[in-house]
Amino acid sequence: MNGPGSDQSLPGPGPVDPAGAAAVLRAARDVLVVGHVRPDADAAGSAIALATALHRAGIPATVSFGGPDPVSASLAVLDPDGLVVPSTSAPAAPDLLVTCDVSSAHRLGDLAGRLDTARESLAVDHHASFTPFATRHLVDPAAPATVLLVRAVLGELGAELDPVLARALFAGLYTDTGGFRWGGSAALRLGAELVDAGAEPRGLMRELTGTRPFGWLAAQAAVLAGARREPAAAGGAGLVWAAVDVDTATRFRDQTLTVVGQLLATAGDGVAALLTESEPDMWSVSLRGTGSPDLSRVATALGGGGHPAAAGFERGGTRDELLTLLRAELASATG
């Protein structure tokens, strides 16, 4: 991969392909790579892999995520080169801002202002609910994870996969495809390539999931005991939901999201919703389903986004107020 500023044949504003994205990256003097607030493995893995490749090619690159806690301890294992910094330390006016797995500007949190201070911006994303906000965007809703798009860009850059890049990409691929339960042959082919490059799934997933604190057993039991099923919701498909209060969410930040999968296992053809209170009367809502109703439509209407079968949003209000809004949007999506 050539050094910074080496490629002046840049694509125009708007949609770009992986080759066009690579040209933009080659021309950058320095790059700030940002994932969405409260990053998952796809956002973190995409951003870290891309920044690591740029850093090794001699292009100064930094990774950050909106919010006071840039990345959870479990995802920090993907960053051996130490490129992730808190949002308060992110470059104020980067030459190029790259967003990974960010479907809309508000998902940048307190880093959204970098869209105004950066000379250029590039969005790399796979959400069906993507709303253009960057100078250029590489978006493919058919891709099961953003890491597939990043892998294509790395190929155009000529970056060779090694265990560090492979681990970061595999983490996002595995989690966003539900452990390869969906994503098709493209996900399986990339998974095999990453394993061959040194991803080591067994050890990596142990590092990412970590051990569960003993206290989580009782906390999880309490959350699941409070779960409710509403058979008439979502046009009769049904809704299964549970809520995590702010104290539990604070104590068990890395464990709470796993509950949504347990709810989904009981939802049949309906919808599972996990409401997590991040601070008093401020909620992060994770939605899972079979793709009908279209959860990306539901989440977008409530200020979030995602995919037909997996989406989410953040919103203020009481638990009951959010449930009322959610029921209404589910009814509208199935009407």
mmCIF file of C-alpha atoms in Angstrom:
data_model
loop_
_atom_site.group_PDB
_atom_site.id
_atom_site.type_symbol
_atom_site.label_atom_id
_atom_site.label_comp_id
_atom_site.label_asym_id
_atom_site.label_seq_id
_atom_site.Cartn_x
_atom_site.Cartn_y
_atom_site.Cartn_z
ATOM 1 C CA MET A 1 0.000 0.000 0.000
ATOM 2 C CA ASN A 2 1.377 3.401 -0.940
ATOM 3 C CA GLY A 3 1.942 6.095 1.643
ATOM 4 C CA PRO A 4 -0.223 9.121 2.523
ATOM 5 C CA GLY A 5 -1.204 11.489 -0.249
ATOM 6 C CA SER A 6 -0.029 9.117 -2.971
ATOM 7 C CA ASP A 7 -3.294 8.789 -4.898
ATOM 8 C CA GLN A 8 -4.820 11.961 -6.251
ATOM 9 C CA SER A 9 -7.349 10.255 -8.582
ATOM 10 C CA LEU A 10 -10.233 10.483 -6.188
ATOM 11 C CA PRO A 11 -13.873 9.593 -6.816
ATOM 12 C CA GLY A 12 -16.440 12.356 -6.565
ATOM 13 C CA PRO A 13 -18.808 12.840 -3.622
ATOM 14 C CA GLY A 14 -21.491 10.219 -3.039
ATOM 15 C CA PRO A 15 -21.398 6.425 -3.316
ATOM 16 C CA VAL A 16 -18.043 4.715 -3.852
ATOM 17 C CA ASP A 17 -16.929 1.127 -4.353
ATOM 18 C CA PRO A 18 -14.072 -0.499 -2.384
ATOM 19 C CA ALA A 19 -11.515 0.744 -4.932
ATOM 20 C CA GLY A 20 -12.829 4.290 -4.599
ATOM 21 C CA ALA A 21 -12.738 4.055 -0.804
ATOM 22 C CA ALA A 22 -9.140 2.846 -0.980
ATOM 23 C CA ALA A 23 -8.199 5.810 -3.175
ATOM 24 C CA VAL A 24 -9.667 8.204 -0.606
ATOM 25 C CA LEU A 25 -7.723 6.503 2.186
ATOM 26 C CA ARG A 26 -4.428 6.579 0.275
ATOM 27 C CA ALA A 27 -4.763 10.329 -0.267
ATOM 28 C CA ALA A 28 -5.328 11.110 3.422
ATOM 29 C CA ARG A 29 -2.639 12.785 5.495
ATOM 30 C CA ASP A 30 -4.149 11.417 8.707
ATOM 31 C CA VAL A 31 -7.289 9.446 9.520
ATOM 32 C CA LEU A 32 -9.701 9.272 12.438
ATOM 33 C CA VAL A 33 -11.748 6.056 12.302
ATOM 34 C CA VAL A 34 -14.944 6.129 14.360
ATOM 35 C CA GLY A 35 -17.527 3.477 15.208
ATOM 36 C CA HIS A 36 -20.954 3.968 16.687
ATOM 37 C CA VAL A 37 -21.638 4.702 20.347
ATOM 38 C CA ARG A 38 -21.513 1.649 22.616
ATOM 39 C CA PRO A 39 -19.645 -0.276 19.924
ATOM 40 C CA ASP A 40 -20.280 -3.928 19.245
ATOM 41 C CA ALA A 41 -17.668 -6.257 17.737
ATOM 42 C CA ASP A 42 -18.554 -5.300 14.149
ATOM 43 C CA ALA A 43 -18.070 -1.580 14.793
ATOM 44 C CA ALA A 44 -14.923 -2.089 16.861
ATOM 45 C CA GLY A 45 -13.426 -4.796 14.662
ATOM 46 C CA SER A 46 -14.058 -2.844 11.455
ATOM 47 C CA ALA A 47 -12.570 0.368 12.818
ATOM 48 C CA ILE A 48 -9.555 -1.265 14.450
ATOM 49 C CA ALA A 49 -8.706 -3.427 11.428
ATOM 50 C CA LEU A 50 -8.881 -0.479 9.042
ATOM 51 C CA ALA A 51 -6.869 1.845 11.282
ATOM 52 C CA THR A 52 -4.258 -0.838 11.967
ATOM 53 C CA ALA A 53 -3.691 -1.398 8.247
ATOM 54 C CA LEU A 54 -3.389 2.348 7.630
ATOM 55 C CA HIS A 55 -1.033 2.809 10.579
ATOM 56 C CA ARG A 56 1.256 0.072 9.311
ATOM 57 C CA ALA A 57 1.295 1.701 5.871
ATOM 58 C CA GLY A 58 2.585 4.956 7.322
ATOM 59 C CA ILE A 59 -0.727 6.830 7.395
ATOM 60 C CA PRO A 60 -1.355 8.186 10.909
ATOM 61 C CA ALA A 61 -4.590 6.627 12.147
ATOM 62 C CA THR A 62 -6.573 6.839 15.368
ATOM 63 C CA VAL A 63 -9.708 4.989 16.478
ATOM 64 C CA SER A 64 -12.388 6.345 18.771
ATOM 65 C CA PHE A 65 -16.039 5.867 19.725
ATOM 66 C CA GLY A 66 -18.539 8.385 21.013
ATOM 67 C CA GLY A 67 -19.072 8.457 24.745
ATOM 68 C CA PRO A 68 -16.981 8.429 27.908
ATOM 69 C CA ASP A 69 -16.113 4.707 27.665
ATOM 70 C CA PRO A 70 -14.658 4.171 24.165
ATOM 71 C CA VAL A 71 -14.574 0.371 24.113
ATOM 72 C CA SER A 72 -15.394 -2.397 26.565
ATOM 73 C CA ALA A 73 -12.616 -4.408 28.157
ATOM 74 C CA SER A 74 -13.617 -7.461 26.130
ATOM 75 C CA LEU A 75 -13.252 -5.623 22.801
ATOM 76 C CA ALA A 76 -9.959 -3.999 23.837
ATOM 77 C CA VAL A 77 -8.209 -7.290 23.053
ATOM 78 C CA LEU A 78 -8.664 -6.452 19.362
ATOM 79 C CA ASP A 79 -6.372 -3.405 19.672
ATOM 80 C CA PRO A 80 -2.833 -4.619 20.464
ATOM 81 C CA ASP A 81 -1.308 -1.574 18.731
ATOM 82 C CA GLY A 82 -3.121 0.813 21.105
ATOM 83 C CA LEU A 83 -4.856 2.880 18.423
ATOM 84 C CA VAL A 84 -8.107 3.383 20.357
ATOM 85 C CA VAL A 85 -8.397 6.615 22.338
ATOM 86 C CA PRO A 86 -11.267 8.151 24.341
ATOM 87 C CA SER A 87 -13.495 10.515 22.415
ATOM 88 C CA THR A 88 -12.089 13.416 24.449
ATOM 89 C CA SER A 89 -8.639 12.657 23.000
ATOM 90 C CA ALA A 90 -9.705 12.110 19.381
ATOM 91 C CA PRO A 91 -8.120 14.497 16.832
ATOM 92 C CA ALA A 92 -10.187 17.664 16.647
ATOM 93 C CA ALA A 93 -9.782 18.282 12.899
ATOM 94 C CA PRO A 94 -8.701 15.104 11.094
ATOM 95 C CA ASP A 95 -7.810 15.213 7.431
ATOM 96 C CA LEU A 96 -10.155 12.277 6.843
ATOM 97 C CA LEU A 97 -12.927 10.997 9.081
ATOM 98 C CA VAL A 98 -13.963 7.390 8.409
ATOM 99 C CA THR A 99 -17.038 5.949 10.102
ATOM 100 C CA CYS A 100 -17.516 2.193 10.403
ATOM 101 C CA ASP A 101 -20.872 0.514 11.059
ATOM 102 C CA VAL A 102 -22.568 3.887 11.639
ATOM 103 C CA SER A 103 -26.013 4.156 10.069
ATOM 104 C CA SER A 104 -26.669 7.843 10.810
ATOM 105 C CA ALA A 105 -24.793 10.859 12.126
ATOM 106 C CA HIS A 106 -26.379 10.833 15.579
ATOM 107 C CA ARG A 107 -24.864 7.373 16.177
ATOM 108 C CA LEU A 108 -21.479 9.117 16.382
ATOM 109 C CA GLY A 109 -22.418 10.533 19.774
ATOM 110 C CA ASP A 110 -20.094 13.285 20.944
ATOM 111 C CA LEU A 111 -17.879 12.780 17.880
ATOM 112 C CA ALA A 112 -20.578 13.917 15.430
ATOM 113 C CA GLY A 113 -18.966 17.363 15.304
ATOM 114 C CA ARG A 114 -15.950 15.851 13.528
ATOM 115 C CA LEU A 115 -18.104 15.733 10.396
ATOM 116 C CA ASP A 116 -17.806 19.522 10.348
ATOM 117 C CA THR A 117 -14.126 19.787 11.280
ATOM 118 C CA ALA A 118 -12.740 16.981 9.079
ATOM 119 C CA ARG A 119 -11.602 17.949 5.573
ATOM 120 C CA GLU A 120 -13.244 14.828 4.074
ATOM 121 C CA SER A 121 -15.402 12.007 5.379
ATOM 122 C CA LEU A 122 -16.096 8.431 4.327
ATOM 123 C CA ALA A 123 -18.820 6.157 5.725
ATOM 124 C CA VAL A 124 -18.494 2.358 5.516
ATOM 125 C CA ASP A 125 -21.691 0.603 6.565
ATOM 126 C CA HIS A 126 -24.090 -2.262 5.879
ATOM 127 C CA HIS A 127 -27.306 -1.132 7.554
ATOM 128 C CA ALA A 128 -30.512 -1.090 5.541
ATOM 129 C CA SER A 129 -31.437 2.060 7.468
ATOM 130 C CA PHE A 130 -28.269 3.959 6.451
ATOM 131 C CA THR A 131 -28.873 7.686 5.972
ATOM 132 C CA PRO A 132 -26.090 9.466 4.017
ATOM 133 C CA PHE A 133 -24.116 11.941 6.120
ATOM 134 C CA ALA A 134 -20.503 11.722 4.892
ATOM 135 C CA THR A 135 -18.804 13.172 1.816
ATOM 136 C CA ARG A 136 -18.544 9.658 0.363
ATOM 137 C CA HIS A 137 -20.084 6.370 1.412
ATOM 138 C CA LEU A 138 -19.428 2.692 0.798
ATOM 139 C CA VAL A 139 -22.688 1.020 1.806
ATOM 140 C CA ASP A 140 -24.030 -2.442 1.002
ATOM 141 C CA PRO A 141 -27.138 -3.593 2.930
ATOM 142 C CA ALA A 142 -26.648 -7.075 1.470
ATOM 143 C CA ALA A 143 -23.376 -7.470 3.379
ATOM 144 C CA PRO A 144 -23.994 -9.407 6.615
ATOM 145 C CA ALA A 145 -21.421 -7.308 8.491
ATOM 146 C CA THR A 146 -19.420 -4.144 7.949
ATOM 147 C CA VAL A 147 -16.198 -6.147 8.280
ATOM 148 C CA LEU A 148 -16.892 -7.688 4.844
ATOM 149 C CA LEU A 149 -16.739 -4.219 3.309
ATOM 150 C CA VAL A 150 -13.605 -3.356 5.265
ATOM 151 C CA ARG A 151 -11.994 -6.588 4.068
ATOM 152 C CA ALA A 152 -12.724 -5.562 0.477
ATOM 153 C CA VAL A 153 -11.137 -2.155 1.085
ATOM 154 C CA LEU A 154 -8.075 -3.756 2.670
ATOM 155 C CA GLY A 155 -7.743 -5.900 -0.426
ATOM 156 C CA GLU A 156 -7.793 -2.810 -2.639
ATOM 157 C CA LEU A 157 -5.171 -1.230 -0.400
ATOM 158 C CA GLY A 158 -2.945 -4.282 -0.760
ATOM 159 C CA ALA A 159 -2.882 -4.890 2.985
ATOM 160 C CA GLU A 160 -1.911 -8.465 3.822
ATOM 161 C CA LEU A 161 -3.935 -10.224 6.475
ATOM 162 C CA ASP A 162 -2.087 -11.199 9.637
ATOM 163 C CA PRO A 163 -3.412 -12.494 12.982
ATOM 164 C CA VAL A 164 -4.143 -8.980 14.310
ATOM 165 C CA LEU A 165 -6.232 -7.946 11.313
ATOM 166 C CA ALA A 166 -7.832 -11.392 11.069
ATOM 167 C CA ARG A 167 -8.890 -11.381 14.725
ATOM 168 C CA ALA A 168 -10.489 -7.936 14.471
ATOM 169 C CA LEU A 169 -12.391 -8.845 11.315
ATOM 170 C CA PHE A 170 -13.427 -12.281 12.595
ATOM 171 C CA ALA A 171 -14.852 -10.807 15.810
ATOM 172 C CA GLY A 172 -17.225 -8.576 13.840
ATOM 173 C CA LEU A 173 -18.088 -11.293 11.356
ATOM 174 C CA TYR A 174 -18.880 -13.927 13.966
ATOM 175 C CA THR A 175 -21.041 -11.705 16.145
ATOM 176 C CA ASP A 176 -22.991 -9.937 13.379
ATOM 177 C CA THR A 177 -23.837 -13.241 11.688
ATOM 178 C CA GLY A 178 -24.999 -14.852 14.922
ATOM 179 C CA GLY A 179 -22.124 -17.301 14.870
ATOM 180 C CA PHE A 180 -22.562 -17.889 11.104
ATOM 181 C CA ARG A 181 -26.230 -18.761 11.510
ATOM 182 C CA TRP A 182 -26.926 -16.216 8.782
ATOM 183 C CA GLY A 183 -24.785 -14.375 6.259
ATOM 184 C CA GLY A 184 -24.601 -17.104 3.642
ATOM 185 C CA SER A 185 -21.609 -18.297 1.703
ATOM 186 C CA ALA A 186 -19.892 -14.893 1.671
ATOM 187 C CA ALA A 187 -19.613 -14.950 5.468
ATOM 188 C CA LEU A 188 -18.388 -18.543 5.488
ATOM 189 C CA ARG A 189 -15.748 -17.854 2.831
ATOM 190 C CA LEU A 190 -14.440 -14.829 4.705
ATOM 191 C CA GLY A 191 -14.480 -16.768 7.959
ATOM 192 C CA ALA A 192 -12.302 -19.470 6.431
ATOM 193 C CA GLU A 193 -9.893 -16.863 5.054
ATOM 194 C CA LEU A 194 -9.588 -15.195 8.453
ATOM 195 C CA VAL A 195 -9.005 -18.480 10.261
ATOM 196 C CA ASP A 196 -6.277 -19.330 7.759
ATOM 197 C CA ALA A 197 -4.736 -15.919 8.512
ATOM 198 C CA GLY A 198 -4.589 -16.654 12.250
ATOM 199 C CA ALA A 199 -7.917 -15.636 13.777
ATOM 200 C CA GLU A 200 -8.094 -18.748 16.061
ATOM 201 C CA PRO A 201 -11.863 -18.654 16.785
ATOM 202 C CA ARG A 202 -11.865 -20.682 19.995
ATOM 203 C CA GLY A 203 -9.354 -18.532 21.826
ATOM 204 C CA LEU A 204 -10.659 -15.292 20.342
ATOM 205 C CA MET A 205 -14.258 -15.908 21.320
ATOM 206 C CA ARG A 206 -13.182 -16.860 24.833
ATOM 207 C CA GLU A 207 -11.383 -13.518 25.089
ATOM 208 C CA LEU A 208 -14.368 -11.612 23.722
ATOM 209 C CA THR A 209 -17.038 -13.273 25.831
ATOM 210 C CA GLY A 210 -14.804 -13.627 28.864
ATOM 211 C CA THR A 211 -15.940 -15.217 32.074
ATOM 212 C CA ARG A 212 -19.217 -14.290 33.706
ATOM 213 C CA PRO A 213 -19.093 -12.891 37.242
ATOM 214 C CA PHE A 214 -20.925 -15.178 39.651
ATOM 215 C CA GLY A 215 -23.314 -12.369 40.576
ATOM 216 C CA TRP A 216 -24.587 -12.325 36.992
ATOM 217 C CA LEU A 217 -26.451 -15.587 37.619
ATOM 218 C CA ALA A 218 -28.816 -13.948 40.084
ATOM 219 C CA ALA A 219 -29.064 -10.735 38.067
ATOM 220 C CA GLN A 220 -29.885 -12.628 34.883
ATOM 221 C CA ALA A 221 -32.476 -14.694 36.707
ATOM 222 C CA ALA A 222 -34.148 -11.506 37.933
ATOM 223 C CA VAL A 223 -34.201 -9.967 34.434
ATOM 224 C CA LEU A 224 -35.655 -13.118 32.875
ATOM 225 C CA ALA A 225 -38.184 -13.489 35.683
ATOM 226 C CA GLY A 226 -39.496 -10.070 34.721
ATOM 227 C CA ALA A 227 -39.863 -10.978 31.028
ATOM 228 C CA ARG A 228 -43.326 -10.647 29.526
ATOM 229 C CA ARG A 229 -45.016 -12.071 26.437
ATOM 230 C CA GLU A 230 -47.673 -10.116 24.542
ATOM 231 C CA PRO A 231 -49.206 -12.506 21.963
ATOM 232 C CA ALA A 232 -51.354 -9.835 20.270
ATOM 233 C CA ALA A 233 -48.451 -7.452 19.583
ATOM 234 C CA ALA A 234 -46.766 -7.068 16.187
ATOM 235 C CA GLY A 235 -49.921 -7.906 14.275
ATOM 236 C CA GLY A 236 -50.405 -11.130 16.219
ATOM 237 C CA ALA A 237 -46.831 -12.370 15.754
ATOM 238 C CA GLY A 238 -46.188 -11.568 19.391
ATOM 239 C CA LEU A 239 -43.678 -9.618 21.451
ATOM 240 C CA VAL A 240 -41.409 -10.942 24.194
ATOM 241 C CA TRP A 241 -39.661 -8.244 26.201
ATOM 242 C CA ALA A 242 -37.577 -7.748 29.321
ATOM 243 C CA ALA A 243 -36.032 -4.713 30.989
ATOM 244 C CA VAL A 244 -32.655 -4.199 32.660
ATOM 245 C CA ASP A 245 -32.564 -1.416 35.234
ATOM 246 C CA VAL A 246 -29.712 1.063 35.390
ATOM 247 C CA ASP A 247 -28.052 -0.523 38.442
ATOM 248 C CA THR A 248 -27.905 -3.954 36.818
ATOM 249 C CA ALA A 249 -26.791 -2.491 33.501
ATOM 250 C CA THR A 250 -23.959 -0.606 35.206
ATOM 251 C CA ARG A 251 -22.738 -3.652 37.128
ATOM 252 C CA PHE A 252 -22.976 -6.098 34.239
ATOM 253 C CA ARG A 253 -22.428 -3.991 31.138
ATOM 254 C CA ASP A 254 -20.757 -6.726 29.080
ATOM 255 C CA GLN A 255 -23.318 -9.400 29.979
ATOM 256 C CA THR A 256 -26.719 -7.753 29.575
ATOM 257 C CA LEU A 257 -26.939 -7.834 25.779
ATOM 258 C CA THR A 258 -26.750 -11.636 25.797
ATOM 259 C CA VAL A 259 -30.273 -11.696 27.234
ATOM 260 C CA VAL A 260 -31.878 -10.619 23.957
ATOM 261 C CA GLY A 261 -30.864 -13.930 22.390
ATOM 262 C CA GLN A 262 -32.608 -15.826 25.162
ATOM 263 C CA LEU A 263 -35.735 -13.763 24.621
ATOM 264 C CA LEU A 264 -35.631 -14.409 20.886
ATOM 265 C CA ALA A 265 -35.455 -18.160 21.492
ATOM 266 C CA THR A 266 -38.907 -17.928 23.089
ATOM 267 C CA ALA A 267 -40.432 -15.474 20.586
ATOM 268 C CA GLY A 268 -41.167 -17.931 17.779
ATOM 269 C CA ASP A 269 -42.025 -15.885 14.697
ATOM 270 C CA GLY A 270 -42.492 -12.788 16.829
ATOM 271 C CA VAL A 271 -40.229 -10.036 18.128
ATOM 272 C CA ALA A 272 -37.854 -9.970 21.086
ATOM 273 C CA ALA A 273 -37.009 -6.670 22.770
ATOM 274 C CA LEU A 274 -34.480 -5.969 25.508
ATOM 275 C CA LEU A 275 -34.778 -2.557 27.162
ATOM 276 C CA THR A 276 -31.571 -1.570 28.944
ATOM 277 C CA GLU A 277 -31.525 1.546 31.111
ATOM 278 C CA SER A 278 -28.169 3.253 30.504
ATOM 279 C CA GLU A 279 -29.010 6.099 32.898
ATOM 280 C CA PRO A 280 -32.217 7.025 34.697
ATOM 281 C CA ASP A 281 -35.038 7.185 32.107
ATOM 282 C CA MET A 282 -32.630 6.744 29.168
ATOM 283 C CA TRP A 283 -32.903 3.422 27.374
ATOM 284 C CA SER A 284 -31.083 1.392 24.772
ATOM 285 C CA VAL A 285 -33.527 -1.001 23.089
ATOM 286 C CA SER A 286 -32.316 -4.071 21.172
ATOM 287 C CA LEU A 287 -34.786 -5.724 18.796
ATOM 288 C CA ARG A 288 -34.524 -9.186 17.250
ATOM 289 C CA GLY A 289 -36.894 -11.127 15.022
ATOM 290 C CA THR A 290 -37.237 -13.132 11.840
ATOM 291 C CA GLY A 291 -37.337 -10.152 9.464
ATOM 292 C CA SER A 292 -41.101 -9.746 9.532
ATOM 293 C CA PRO A 293 -42.038 -7.191 10.698
ATOM 294 C CA ASP A 294 -39.079 -5.211 9.372
ATOM 295 C CA LEU A 295 -37.302 -4.154 12.562
ATOM 296 C CA SER A 296 -35.106 -1.627 10.755
ATOM 297 C CA ARG A 297 -38.289 0.264 9.881
ATOM 298 C CA VAL A 298 -39.468 0.094 13.489
ATOM 299 C CA ALA A 299 -36.145 1.226 14.936
ATOM 300 C CA THR A 300 -35.684 4.027 12.406
ATOM 301 C CA ALA A 301 -39.093 5.436 13.292
ATOM 302 C CA LEU A 302 -37.980 5.547 16.923
ATOM 303 C CA GLY A 303 -34.659 7.240 16.242
ATOM 304 C CA GLY A 304 -32.393 4.237 15.615
ATOM 305 C CA GLY A 305 -31.747 1.813 12.801
ATOM 306 C CA GLY A 306 -30.454 -1.604 11.861
ATOM 307 C CA HIS A 307 -31.529 -4.575 9.794
ATOM 308 C CA PRO A 308 -34.879 -6.281 9.153
ATOM 309 C CA ALA A 309 -34.108 -8.998 11.721
ATOM 310 C CA ALA A 310 -31.874 -7.064 14.147
ATOM 311 C CA ALA A 311 -32.151 -3.397 15.028
ATOM 312 C CA GLY A 312 -32.150 -0.989 17.930
ATOM 313 C CA PHE A 313 -32.667 2.540 19.153
ATOM 314 C CA GLU A 314 -31.937 4.793 22.105
ATOM 315 C CA ARG A 315 -34.573 6.993 23.612
ATOM 316 C CA GLY A 316 -35.505 8.798 26.789
ATOM 317 C CA GLY A 317 -38.651 8.190 28.820
ATOM 318 C CA THR A 318 -40.041 5.688 31.242
ATOM 319 C CA ARG A 319 -40.060 1.987 30.487
ATOM 320 C CA ASP A 320 -43.807 1.994 29.954
ATOM 321 C CA GLU A 321 -43.633 5.006 27.631
ATOM 322 C CA LEU A 322 -41.074 3.228 25.452
ATOM 323 C CA LEU A 323 -43.139 0.050 25.383
ATOM 324 C CA THR A 324 -46.174 2.035 24.262
ATOM 325 C CA LEU A 325 -44.187 3.578 21.419
ATOM 326 C CA LEU A 326 -42.709 0.204 20.483
ATOM 327 C CA ARG A 327 -46.096 -1.530 20.376
ATOM 328 C CA ALA A 328 -47.458 1.216 18.132
ATOM 329 C CA GLU A 329 -44.571 1.005 15.663
ATOM 330 C CA LEU A 330 -44.727 -2.791 15.562
ATOM 331 C CA ALA A 331 -48.431 -2.550 14.791
ATOM 332 C CA SER A 332 -47.743 0.008 12.042
ATOM 333 C CA ALA A 333 -45.002 -2.165 10.521
ATOM 334 C CA THR A 334 -47.333 -5.145 10.299
ATOM 335 C CA GLY A 335 -50.420 -3.196 9.279
#
